[in-house]
Tab-separated table of C-alpha atoms in Angstrom:
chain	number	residue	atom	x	y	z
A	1	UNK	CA	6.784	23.174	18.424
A	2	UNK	CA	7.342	20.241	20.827
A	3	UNK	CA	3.900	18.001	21.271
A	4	UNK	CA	3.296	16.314	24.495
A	5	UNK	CA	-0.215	14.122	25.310
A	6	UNK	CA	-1.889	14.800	28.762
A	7	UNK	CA	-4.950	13.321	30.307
A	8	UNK	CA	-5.311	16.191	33.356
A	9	UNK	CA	-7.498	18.983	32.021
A	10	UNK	CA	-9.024	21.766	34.647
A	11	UNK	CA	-9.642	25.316	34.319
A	12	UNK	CA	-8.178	24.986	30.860
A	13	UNK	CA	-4.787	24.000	31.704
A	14	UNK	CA	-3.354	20.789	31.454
A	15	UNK	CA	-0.671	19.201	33.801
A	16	UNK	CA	2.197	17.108	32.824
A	17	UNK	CA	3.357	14.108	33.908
A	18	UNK	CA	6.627	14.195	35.521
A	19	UNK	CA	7.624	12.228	32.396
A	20	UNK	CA	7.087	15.362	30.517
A	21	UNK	CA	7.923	17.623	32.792
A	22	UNK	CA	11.559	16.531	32.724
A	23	UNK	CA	11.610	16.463	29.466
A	24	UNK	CA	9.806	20.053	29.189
A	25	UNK	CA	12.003	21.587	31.767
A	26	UNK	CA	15.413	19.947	31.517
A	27	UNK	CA	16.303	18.580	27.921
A	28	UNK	CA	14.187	21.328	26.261
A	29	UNK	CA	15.162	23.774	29.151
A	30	UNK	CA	11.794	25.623	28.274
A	31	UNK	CA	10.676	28.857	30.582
A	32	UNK	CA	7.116	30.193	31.780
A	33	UNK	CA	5.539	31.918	28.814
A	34	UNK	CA	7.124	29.590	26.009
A	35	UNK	CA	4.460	27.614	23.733
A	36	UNK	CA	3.914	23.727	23.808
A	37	UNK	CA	1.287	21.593	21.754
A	38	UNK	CA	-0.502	19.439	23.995
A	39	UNK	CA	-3.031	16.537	22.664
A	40	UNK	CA	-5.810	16.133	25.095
A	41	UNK	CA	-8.511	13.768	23.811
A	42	UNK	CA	-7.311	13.555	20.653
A	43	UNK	CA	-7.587	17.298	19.599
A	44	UNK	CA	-4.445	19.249	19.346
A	45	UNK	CA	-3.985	22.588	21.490
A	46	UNK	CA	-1.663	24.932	21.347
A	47	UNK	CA	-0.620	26.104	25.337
A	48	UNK	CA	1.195	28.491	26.910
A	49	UNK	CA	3.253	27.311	30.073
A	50	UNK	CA	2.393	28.684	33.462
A	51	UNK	CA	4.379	26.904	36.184
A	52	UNK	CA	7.395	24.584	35.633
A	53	UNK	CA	7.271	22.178	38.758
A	54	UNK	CA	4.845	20.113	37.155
A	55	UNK	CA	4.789	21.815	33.946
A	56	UNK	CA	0.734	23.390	33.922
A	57	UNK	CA	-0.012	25.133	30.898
A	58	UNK	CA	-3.075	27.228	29.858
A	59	UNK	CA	-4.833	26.824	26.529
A	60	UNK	CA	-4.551	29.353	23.733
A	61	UNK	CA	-6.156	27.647	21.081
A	62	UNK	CA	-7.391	24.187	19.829
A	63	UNK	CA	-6.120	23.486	16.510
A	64	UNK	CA	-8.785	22.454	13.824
A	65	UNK	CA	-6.663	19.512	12.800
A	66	UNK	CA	-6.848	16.077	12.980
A	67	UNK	CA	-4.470	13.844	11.257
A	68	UNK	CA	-5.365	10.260	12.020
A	69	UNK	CA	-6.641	8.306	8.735
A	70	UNK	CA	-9.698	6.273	8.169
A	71	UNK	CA	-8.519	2.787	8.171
A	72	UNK	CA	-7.183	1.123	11.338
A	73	UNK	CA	-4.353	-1.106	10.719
A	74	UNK	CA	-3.498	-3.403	13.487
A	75	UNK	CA	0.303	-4.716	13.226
A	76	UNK	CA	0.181	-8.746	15.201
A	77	UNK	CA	3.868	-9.072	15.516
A	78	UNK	CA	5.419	-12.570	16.662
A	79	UNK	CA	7.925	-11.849	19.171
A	80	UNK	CA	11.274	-10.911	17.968
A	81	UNK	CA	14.677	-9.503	20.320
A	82	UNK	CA	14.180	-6.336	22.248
A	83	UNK	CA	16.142	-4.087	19.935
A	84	UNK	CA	14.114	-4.825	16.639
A	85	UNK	CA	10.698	-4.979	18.374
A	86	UNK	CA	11.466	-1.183	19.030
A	87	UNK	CA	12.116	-0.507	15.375
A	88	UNK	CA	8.968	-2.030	13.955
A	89	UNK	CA	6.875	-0.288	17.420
A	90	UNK	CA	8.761	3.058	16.530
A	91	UNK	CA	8.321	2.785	12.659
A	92	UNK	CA	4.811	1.671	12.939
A	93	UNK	CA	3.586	4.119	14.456
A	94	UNK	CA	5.470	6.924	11.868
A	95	UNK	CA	3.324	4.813	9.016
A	96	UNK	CA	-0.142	5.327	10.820
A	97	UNK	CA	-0.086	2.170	12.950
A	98	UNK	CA	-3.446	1.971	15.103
A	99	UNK	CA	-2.461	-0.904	17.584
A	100	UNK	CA	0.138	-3.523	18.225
A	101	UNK	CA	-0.465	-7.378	19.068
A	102	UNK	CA	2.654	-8.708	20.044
A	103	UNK	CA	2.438	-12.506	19.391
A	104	UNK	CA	3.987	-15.616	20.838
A	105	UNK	CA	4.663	-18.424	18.342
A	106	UNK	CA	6.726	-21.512	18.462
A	107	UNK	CA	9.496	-20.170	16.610
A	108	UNK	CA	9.504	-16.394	18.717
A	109	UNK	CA	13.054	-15.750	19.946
A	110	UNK	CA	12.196	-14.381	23.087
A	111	UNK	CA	10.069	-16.231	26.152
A	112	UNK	CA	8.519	-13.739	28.870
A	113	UNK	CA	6.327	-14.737	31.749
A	114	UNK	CA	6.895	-12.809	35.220
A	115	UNK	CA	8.162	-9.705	33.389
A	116	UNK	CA	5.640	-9.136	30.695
A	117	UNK	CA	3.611	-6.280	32.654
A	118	UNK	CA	6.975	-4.160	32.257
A	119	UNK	CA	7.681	-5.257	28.826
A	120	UNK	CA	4.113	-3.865	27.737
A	121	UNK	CA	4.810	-0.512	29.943
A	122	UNK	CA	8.130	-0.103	27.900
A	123	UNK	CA	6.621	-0.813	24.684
A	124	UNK	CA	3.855	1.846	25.282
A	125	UNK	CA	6.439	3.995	26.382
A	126	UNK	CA	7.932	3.569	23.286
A	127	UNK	CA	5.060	3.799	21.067
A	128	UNK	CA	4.115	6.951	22.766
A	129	UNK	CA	7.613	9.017	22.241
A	130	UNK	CA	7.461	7.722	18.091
A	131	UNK	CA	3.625	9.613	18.484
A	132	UNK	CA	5.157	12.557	19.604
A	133	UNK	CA	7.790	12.585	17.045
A	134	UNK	CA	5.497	11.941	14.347
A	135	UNK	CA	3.368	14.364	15.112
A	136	UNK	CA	0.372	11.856	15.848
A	137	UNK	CA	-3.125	12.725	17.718
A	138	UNK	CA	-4.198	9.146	18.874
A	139	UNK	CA	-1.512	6.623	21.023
A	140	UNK	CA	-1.744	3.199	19.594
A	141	UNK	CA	-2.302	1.255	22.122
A	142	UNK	CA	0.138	-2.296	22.602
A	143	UNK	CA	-1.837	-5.063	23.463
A	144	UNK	CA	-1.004	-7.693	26.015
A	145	UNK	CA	1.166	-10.469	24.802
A	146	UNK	CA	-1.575	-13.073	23.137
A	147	UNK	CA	-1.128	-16.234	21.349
A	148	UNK	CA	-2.284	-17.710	18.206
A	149	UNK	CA	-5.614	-19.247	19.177
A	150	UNK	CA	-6.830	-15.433	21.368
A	151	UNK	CA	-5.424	-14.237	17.917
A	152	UNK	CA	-7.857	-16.456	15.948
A	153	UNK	CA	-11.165	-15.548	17.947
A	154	UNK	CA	-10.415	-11.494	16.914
A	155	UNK	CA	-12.546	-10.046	14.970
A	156	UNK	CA	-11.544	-7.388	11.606
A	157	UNK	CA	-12.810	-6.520	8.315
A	158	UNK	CA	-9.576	-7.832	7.113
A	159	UNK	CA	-7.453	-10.343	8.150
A	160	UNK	CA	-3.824	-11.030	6.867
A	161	UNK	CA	-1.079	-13.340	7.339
A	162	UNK	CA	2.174	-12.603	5.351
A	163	UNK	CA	3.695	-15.396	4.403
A	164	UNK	CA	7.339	-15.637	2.349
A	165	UNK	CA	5.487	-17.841	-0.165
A	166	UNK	CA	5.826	-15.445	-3.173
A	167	UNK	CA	3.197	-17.930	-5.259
A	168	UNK	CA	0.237	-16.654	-2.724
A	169	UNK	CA	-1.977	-14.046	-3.674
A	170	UNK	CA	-0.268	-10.795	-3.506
A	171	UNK	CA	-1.114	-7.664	-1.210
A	172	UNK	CA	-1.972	-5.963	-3.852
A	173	UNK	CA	-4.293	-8.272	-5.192
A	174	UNK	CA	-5.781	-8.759	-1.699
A	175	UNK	CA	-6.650	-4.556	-1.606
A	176	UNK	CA	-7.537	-4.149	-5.412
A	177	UNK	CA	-10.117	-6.640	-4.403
A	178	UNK	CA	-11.316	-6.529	-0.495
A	179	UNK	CA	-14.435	-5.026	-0.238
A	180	UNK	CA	-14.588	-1.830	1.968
A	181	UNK	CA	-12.929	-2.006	4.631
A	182	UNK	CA	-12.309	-0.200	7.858
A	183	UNK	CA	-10.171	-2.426	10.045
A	184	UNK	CA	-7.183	-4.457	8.990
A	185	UNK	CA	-4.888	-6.800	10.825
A	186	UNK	CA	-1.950	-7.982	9.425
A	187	UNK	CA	0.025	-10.583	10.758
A	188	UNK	CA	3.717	-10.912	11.030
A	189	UNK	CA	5.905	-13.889	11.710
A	190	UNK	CA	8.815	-14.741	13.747
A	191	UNK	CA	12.356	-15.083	12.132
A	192	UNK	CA	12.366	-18.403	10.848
A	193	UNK	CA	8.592	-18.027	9.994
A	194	UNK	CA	5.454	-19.417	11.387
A	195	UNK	CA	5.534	-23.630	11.354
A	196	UNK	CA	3.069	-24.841	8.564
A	197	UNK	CA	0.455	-25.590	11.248
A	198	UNK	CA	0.466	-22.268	12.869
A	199	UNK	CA	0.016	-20.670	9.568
A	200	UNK	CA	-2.985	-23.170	8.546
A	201	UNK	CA	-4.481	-22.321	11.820
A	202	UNK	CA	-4.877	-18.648	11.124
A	203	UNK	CA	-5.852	-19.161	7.563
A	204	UNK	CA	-8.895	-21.617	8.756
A	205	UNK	CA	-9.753	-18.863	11.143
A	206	UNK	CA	-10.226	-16.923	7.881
A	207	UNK	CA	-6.672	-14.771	7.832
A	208	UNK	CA	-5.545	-14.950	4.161
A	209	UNK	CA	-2.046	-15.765	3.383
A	210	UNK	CA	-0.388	-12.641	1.190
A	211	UNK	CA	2.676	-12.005	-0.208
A	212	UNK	CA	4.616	-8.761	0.263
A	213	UNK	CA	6.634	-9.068	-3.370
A	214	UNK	CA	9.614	-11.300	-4.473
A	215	UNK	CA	11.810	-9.755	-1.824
A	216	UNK	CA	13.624	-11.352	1.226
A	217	UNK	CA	12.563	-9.176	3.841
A	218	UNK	CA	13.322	-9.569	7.232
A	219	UNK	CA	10.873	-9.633	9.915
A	220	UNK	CA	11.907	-6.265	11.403
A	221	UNK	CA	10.988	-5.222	7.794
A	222	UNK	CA	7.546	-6.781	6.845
A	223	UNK	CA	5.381	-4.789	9.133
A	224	UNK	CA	6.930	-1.431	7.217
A	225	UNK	CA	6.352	-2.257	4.182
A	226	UNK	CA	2.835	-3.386	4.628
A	227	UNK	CA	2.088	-0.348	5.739
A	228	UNK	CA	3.472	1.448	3.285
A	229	UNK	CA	1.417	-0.644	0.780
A	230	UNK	CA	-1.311	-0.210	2.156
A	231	UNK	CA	-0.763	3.362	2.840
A	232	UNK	CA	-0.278	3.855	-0.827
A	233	UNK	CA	-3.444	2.059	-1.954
A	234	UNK	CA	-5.395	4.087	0.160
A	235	UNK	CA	-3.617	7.294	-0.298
A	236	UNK	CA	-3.430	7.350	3.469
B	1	UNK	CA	22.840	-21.960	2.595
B	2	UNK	CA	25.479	-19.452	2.989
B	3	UNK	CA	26.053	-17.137	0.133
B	4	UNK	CA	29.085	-14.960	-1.278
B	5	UNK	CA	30.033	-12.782	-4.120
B	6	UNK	CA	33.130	-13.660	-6.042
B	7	UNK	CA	34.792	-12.348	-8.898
B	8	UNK	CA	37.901	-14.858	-9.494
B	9	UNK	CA	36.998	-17.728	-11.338
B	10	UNK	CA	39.507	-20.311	-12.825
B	11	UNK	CA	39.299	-23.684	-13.893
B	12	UNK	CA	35.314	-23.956	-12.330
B	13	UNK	CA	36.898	-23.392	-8.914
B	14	UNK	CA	35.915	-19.773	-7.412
B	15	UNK	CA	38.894	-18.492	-4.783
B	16	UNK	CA	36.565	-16.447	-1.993
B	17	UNK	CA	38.083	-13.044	-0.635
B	18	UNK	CA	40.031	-13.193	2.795
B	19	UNK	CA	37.125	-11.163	4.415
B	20	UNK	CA	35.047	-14.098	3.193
B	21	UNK	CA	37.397	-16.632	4.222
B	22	UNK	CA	37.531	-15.401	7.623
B	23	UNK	CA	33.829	-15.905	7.753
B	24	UNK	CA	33.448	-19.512	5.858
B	25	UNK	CA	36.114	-20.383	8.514
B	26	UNK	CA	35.801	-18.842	11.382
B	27	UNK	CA	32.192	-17.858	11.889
B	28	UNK	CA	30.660	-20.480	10.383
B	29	UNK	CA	33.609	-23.233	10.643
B	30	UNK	CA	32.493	-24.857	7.464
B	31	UNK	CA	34.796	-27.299	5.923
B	32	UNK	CA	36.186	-29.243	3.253
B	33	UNK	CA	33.179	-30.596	1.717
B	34	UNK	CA	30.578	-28.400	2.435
B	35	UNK	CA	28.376	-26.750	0.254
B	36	UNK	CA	28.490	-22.958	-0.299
B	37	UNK	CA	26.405	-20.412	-2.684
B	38	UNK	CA	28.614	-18.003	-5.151
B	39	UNK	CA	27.200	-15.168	-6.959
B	40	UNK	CA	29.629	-14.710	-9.643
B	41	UNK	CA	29.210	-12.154	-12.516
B	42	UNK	CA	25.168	-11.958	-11.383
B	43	UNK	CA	24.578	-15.525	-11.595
B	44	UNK	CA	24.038	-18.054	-8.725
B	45	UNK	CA	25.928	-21.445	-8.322
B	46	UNK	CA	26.528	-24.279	-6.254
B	47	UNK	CA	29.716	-24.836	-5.251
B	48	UNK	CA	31.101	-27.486	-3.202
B	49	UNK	CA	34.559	-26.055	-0.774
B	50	UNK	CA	38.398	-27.710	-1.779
B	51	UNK	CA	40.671	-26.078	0.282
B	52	UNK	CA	40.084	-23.521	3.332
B	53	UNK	CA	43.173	-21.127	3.299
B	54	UNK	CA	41.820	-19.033	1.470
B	55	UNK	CA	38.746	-20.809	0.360
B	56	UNK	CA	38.466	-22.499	-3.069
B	57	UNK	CA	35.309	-23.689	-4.289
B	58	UNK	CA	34.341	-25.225	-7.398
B	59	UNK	CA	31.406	-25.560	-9.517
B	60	UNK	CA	28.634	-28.139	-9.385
B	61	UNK	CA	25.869	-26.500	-10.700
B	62	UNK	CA	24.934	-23.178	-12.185
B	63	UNK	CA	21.374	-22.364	-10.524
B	64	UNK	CA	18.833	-20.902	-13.287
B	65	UNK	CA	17.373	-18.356	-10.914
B	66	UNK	CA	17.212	-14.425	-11.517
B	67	UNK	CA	16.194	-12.109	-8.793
B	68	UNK	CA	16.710	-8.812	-10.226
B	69	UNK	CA	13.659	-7.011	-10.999
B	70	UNK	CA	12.762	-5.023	-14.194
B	71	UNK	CA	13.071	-1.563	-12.891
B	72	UNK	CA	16.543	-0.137	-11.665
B	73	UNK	CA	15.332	2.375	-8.552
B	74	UNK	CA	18.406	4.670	-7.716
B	75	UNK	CA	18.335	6.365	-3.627
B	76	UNK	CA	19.743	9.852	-3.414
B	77	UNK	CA	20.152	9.983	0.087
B	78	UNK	CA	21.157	13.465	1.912
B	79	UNK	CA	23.641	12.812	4.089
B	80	UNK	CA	22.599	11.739	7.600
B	81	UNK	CA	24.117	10.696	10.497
B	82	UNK	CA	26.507	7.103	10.515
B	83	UNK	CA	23.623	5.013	12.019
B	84	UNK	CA	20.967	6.049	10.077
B	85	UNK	CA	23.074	5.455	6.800
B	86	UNK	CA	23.658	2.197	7.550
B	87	UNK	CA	20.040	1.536	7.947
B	88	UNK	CA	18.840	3.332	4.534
B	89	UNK	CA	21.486	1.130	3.047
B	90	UNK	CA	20.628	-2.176	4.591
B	91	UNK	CA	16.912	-1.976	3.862
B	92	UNK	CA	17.699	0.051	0.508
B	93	UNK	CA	19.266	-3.163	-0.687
B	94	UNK	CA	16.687	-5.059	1.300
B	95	UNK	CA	13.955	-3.460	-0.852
B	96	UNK	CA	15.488	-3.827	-4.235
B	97	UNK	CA	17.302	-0.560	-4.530
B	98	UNK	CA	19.948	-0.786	-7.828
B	99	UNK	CA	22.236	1.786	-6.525
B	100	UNK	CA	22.806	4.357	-4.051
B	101	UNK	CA	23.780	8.244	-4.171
B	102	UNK	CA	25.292	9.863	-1.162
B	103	UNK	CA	24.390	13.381	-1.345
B	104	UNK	CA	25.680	16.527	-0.144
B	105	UNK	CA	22.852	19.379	0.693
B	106	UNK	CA	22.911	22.507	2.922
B	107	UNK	CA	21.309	20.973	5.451
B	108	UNK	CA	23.328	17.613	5.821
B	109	UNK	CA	24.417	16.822	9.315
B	110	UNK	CA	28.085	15.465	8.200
B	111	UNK	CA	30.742	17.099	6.640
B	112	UNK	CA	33.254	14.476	5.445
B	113	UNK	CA	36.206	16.213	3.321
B	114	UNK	CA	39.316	13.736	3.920
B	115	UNK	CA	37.689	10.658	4.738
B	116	UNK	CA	35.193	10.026	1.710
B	117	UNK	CA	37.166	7.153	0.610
B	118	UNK	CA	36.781	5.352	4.093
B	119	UNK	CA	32.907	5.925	3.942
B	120	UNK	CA	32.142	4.500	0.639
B	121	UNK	CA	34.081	1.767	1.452
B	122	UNK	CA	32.574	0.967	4.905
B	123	UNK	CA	28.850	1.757	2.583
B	124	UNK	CA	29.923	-0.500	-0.006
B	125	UNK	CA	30.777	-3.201	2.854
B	126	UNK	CA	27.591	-3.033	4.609
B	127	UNK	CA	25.585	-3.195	1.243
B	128	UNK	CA	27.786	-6.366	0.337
B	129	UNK	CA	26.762	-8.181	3.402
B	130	UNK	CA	22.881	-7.054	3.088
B	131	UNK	CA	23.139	-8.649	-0.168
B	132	UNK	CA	24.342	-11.677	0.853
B	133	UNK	CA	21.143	-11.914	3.736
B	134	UNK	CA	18.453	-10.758	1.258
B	135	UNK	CA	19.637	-13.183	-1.229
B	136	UNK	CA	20.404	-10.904	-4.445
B	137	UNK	CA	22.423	-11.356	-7.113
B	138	UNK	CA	23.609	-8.385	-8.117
B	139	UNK	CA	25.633	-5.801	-5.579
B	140	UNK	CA	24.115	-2.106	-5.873
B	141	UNK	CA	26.753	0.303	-6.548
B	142	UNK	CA	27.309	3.416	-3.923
B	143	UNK	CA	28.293	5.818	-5.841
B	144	UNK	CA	30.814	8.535	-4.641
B	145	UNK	CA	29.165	11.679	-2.749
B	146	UNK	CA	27.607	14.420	-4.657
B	147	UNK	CA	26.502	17.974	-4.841
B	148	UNK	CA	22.907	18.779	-5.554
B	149	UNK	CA	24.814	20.092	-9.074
B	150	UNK	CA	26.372	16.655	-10.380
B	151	UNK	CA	22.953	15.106	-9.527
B	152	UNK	CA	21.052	17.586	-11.557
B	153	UNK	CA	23.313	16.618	-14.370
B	154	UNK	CA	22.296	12.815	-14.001
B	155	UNK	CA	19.829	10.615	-16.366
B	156	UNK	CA	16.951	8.865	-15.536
B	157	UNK	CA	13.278	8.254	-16.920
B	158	UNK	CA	11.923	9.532	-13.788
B	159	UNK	CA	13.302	12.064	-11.600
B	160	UNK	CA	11.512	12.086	-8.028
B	161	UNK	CA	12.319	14.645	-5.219
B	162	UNK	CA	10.324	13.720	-1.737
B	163	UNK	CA	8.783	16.573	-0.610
B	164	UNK	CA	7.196	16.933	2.915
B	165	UNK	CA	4.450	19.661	1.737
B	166	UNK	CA	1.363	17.160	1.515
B	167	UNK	CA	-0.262	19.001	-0.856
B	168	UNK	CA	1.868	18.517	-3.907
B	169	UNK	CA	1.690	15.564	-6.261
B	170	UNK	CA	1.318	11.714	-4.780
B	171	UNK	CA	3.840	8.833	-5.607
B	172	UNK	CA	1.090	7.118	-6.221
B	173	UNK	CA	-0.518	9.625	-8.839
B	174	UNK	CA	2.633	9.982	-10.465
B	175	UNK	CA	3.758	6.514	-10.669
B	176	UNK	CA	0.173	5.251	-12.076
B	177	UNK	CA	0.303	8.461	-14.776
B	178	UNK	CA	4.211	7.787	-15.743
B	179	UNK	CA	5.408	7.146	-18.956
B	180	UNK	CA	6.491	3.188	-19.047
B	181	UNK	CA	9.814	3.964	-17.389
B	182	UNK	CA	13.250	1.240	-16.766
B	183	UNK	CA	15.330	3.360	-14.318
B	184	UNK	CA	14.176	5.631	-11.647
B	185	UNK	CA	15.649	7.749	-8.902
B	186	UNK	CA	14.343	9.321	-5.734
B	187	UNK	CA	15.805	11.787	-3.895
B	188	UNK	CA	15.348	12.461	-0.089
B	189	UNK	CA	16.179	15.405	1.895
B	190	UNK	CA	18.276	15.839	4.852
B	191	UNK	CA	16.742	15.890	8.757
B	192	UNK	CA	15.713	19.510	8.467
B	193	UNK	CA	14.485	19.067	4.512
B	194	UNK	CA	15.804	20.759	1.982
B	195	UNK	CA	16.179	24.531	1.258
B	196	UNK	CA	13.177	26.017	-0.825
B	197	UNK	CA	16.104	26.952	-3.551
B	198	UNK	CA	17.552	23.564	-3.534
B	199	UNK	CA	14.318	21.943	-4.184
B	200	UNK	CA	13.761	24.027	-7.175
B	201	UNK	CA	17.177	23.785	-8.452
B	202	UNK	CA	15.989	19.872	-8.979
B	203	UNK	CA	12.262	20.761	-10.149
B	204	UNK	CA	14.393	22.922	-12.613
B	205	UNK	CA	16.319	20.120	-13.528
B	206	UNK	CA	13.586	17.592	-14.134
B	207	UNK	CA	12.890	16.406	-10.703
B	208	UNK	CA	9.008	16.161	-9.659
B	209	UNK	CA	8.012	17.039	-6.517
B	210	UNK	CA	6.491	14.492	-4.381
B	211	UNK	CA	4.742	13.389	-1.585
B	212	UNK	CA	5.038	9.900	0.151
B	213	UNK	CA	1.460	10.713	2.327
B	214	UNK	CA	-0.026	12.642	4.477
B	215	UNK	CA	2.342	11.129	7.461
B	216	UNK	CA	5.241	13.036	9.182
B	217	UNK	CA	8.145	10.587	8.266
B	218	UNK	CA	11.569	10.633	9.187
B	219	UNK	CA	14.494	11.099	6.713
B	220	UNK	CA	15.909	7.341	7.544
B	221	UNK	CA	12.500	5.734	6.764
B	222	UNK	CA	11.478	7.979	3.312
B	223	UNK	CA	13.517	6.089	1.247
B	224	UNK	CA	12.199	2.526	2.952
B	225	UNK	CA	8.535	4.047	2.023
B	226	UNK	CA	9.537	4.967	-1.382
B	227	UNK	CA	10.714	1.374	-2.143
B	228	UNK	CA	7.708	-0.366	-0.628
B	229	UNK	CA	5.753	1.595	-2.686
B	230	UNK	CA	7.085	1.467	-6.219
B	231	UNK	CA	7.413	-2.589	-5.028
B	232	UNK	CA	3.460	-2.627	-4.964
B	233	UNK	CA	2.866	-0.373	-7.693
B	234	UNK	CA	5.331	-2.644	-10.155
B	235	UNK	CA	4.410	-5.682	-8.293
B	236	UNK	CA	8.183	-6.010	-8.003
């Protein structure tokens, strides 16, 4: 069944944005009386579809179900070209992503001033489609663009830097060994890596440099298969 | 520093493919002189350029480096759409993968009858090249496409189907509670899984049913998951 999120709630129907409305009524071609899942606050509903022009549907049931996971993993990604910043947005959020920091560093491809407001919107756009795909309660939300030093002053349980240093400590070693933990932030550098200072920075602002494996991976890459590590250590 | 595969070797001096002329050339106008890496018969070398059209190279040194790791991890991919492929084989190789299985299942989006040939070639290309950018030695084979059948016939020390029913066994569980184990392959369904019967064909044949989490994933990123995973179990 097709999930769309909604923030309007009244008489126990829900109205779409026009957003999903178009999708609803024109790609999916639905009709008055078909079924939709709609998240509202999280919880997942199932609703039946009363008018079409916005799409208002009533609720038939809430669905005991709730599949975010107990650890928050925030992905800091240092600016990379539109295309691939969509892949790691899109495929974070199918491996349980909780938020997104994009991150300007001195080696980040792309510079952004006036049109960052729309970048963001487009991002969260993006972010929010993946959510619907992958079947996803919560939005993650993308952060404003931020640089290293509002990056250093944030606080988490767990603070990584990867680093393509395959003599550092490995992730694995890092999560056999944390203590409990309930948020994570990993951080992700640009192609061509973080300078030496940039990375010392972090590290003295107590992010611990971590090696994914003995792999080359590319940038678009690293944020994956963190999160698949560290969806496999905690059986996430 | 640039890097190609080469298999004629006479007299210390390598002579590079056109394809890879054409790229030593033209794309990167390197020439006489210059320095180049050659992967020849799995090992690395230095090689310093003699003559452009096509390109010879020869020898200076033989590079003592290795970057194959232990376990051989084989993707049976169910065919999906041309973009997608080339993704699963770009970060297949990416991730260490040792060879990959086209396969044929009732649910596969293509139907390629006359054209195989064409497609494993254009596969084998784009694995070539990821090679080359992730640095490894050693080209993984894609293997000519199958039916669920001639895979069921196939050897390995552990057999792995990707299931999307949460509920059965986890990668994790399985991989910690495995038999010491050289050569593994994992199969992953079509969009649309697989058919109940085809799925038990393989658990008939020897395959264990799996799951990769509790997260809805998309056939293009299973295998990527799968990888990252048996990386930070084997510390690969």
């Amino acid at each position: 069944m097709q999930r769309y999120f909604c923030n309007s709630l009244e008489d126990k129907t829900f109205t779409l944005s026009d957003d999903d409305t178009y999708h609803i009524v024109k790609v999916m071609r639905m009709e008055i009386g078909d079924e939709i899942e709609v998240i509202y606050n999280s919880k997942l509903f199932i609703t039946r579809i009363l008018e079409l022009r916005p799409v208002k549907a009533i609720i038939i049931k809430e669905l005991d179900t709730y599949n975010e996971m107990g650890i928050k993993v925030t992905i800091a990604q240092s600016l990379v070209k539109e295309s691939k910043m969509d892949l790691i947005l899109q495929k974070g959020v199918e491996l349980g992503a909780y938020s997104f920091i994009p991150l300007k560093t001195k080696n980040s491809i792309i510079r952004l001033e006036s049109k960052e407001d729309k970048k963001i919107e487009r991002w969260q756009r993006i972010v929010k489609e993946a959510c619907r795909q992958s079947k996803r309660n919560v939005i993650p939300k993308v952060f404003n663009i931020m640089s290293l030093e509002e990056l250093g002053e944030l606080d988490y349980d767990l603070k990584i830097i990867c680093t393509v240093n395959e003599l550092t400590l490995s992730l694995k070693n890092l999560l056999q060994n944390a203590n409990k933990c309930d948020t994570i932030i990993i951080v992700i550098g640009p192609e061509g890596g973080f300078l030496k200072e940039e990375e010392n920075y972090l590290i003295q602002k107590g992010f611990v440099a971590t090696s994914l494996g003995k792999l080359v991976l590319r940038t678009e890459t690293a944020s994956l298969v963190a999160l698949s590590m560290i969806n496999y250590e905690y059986e996430r």
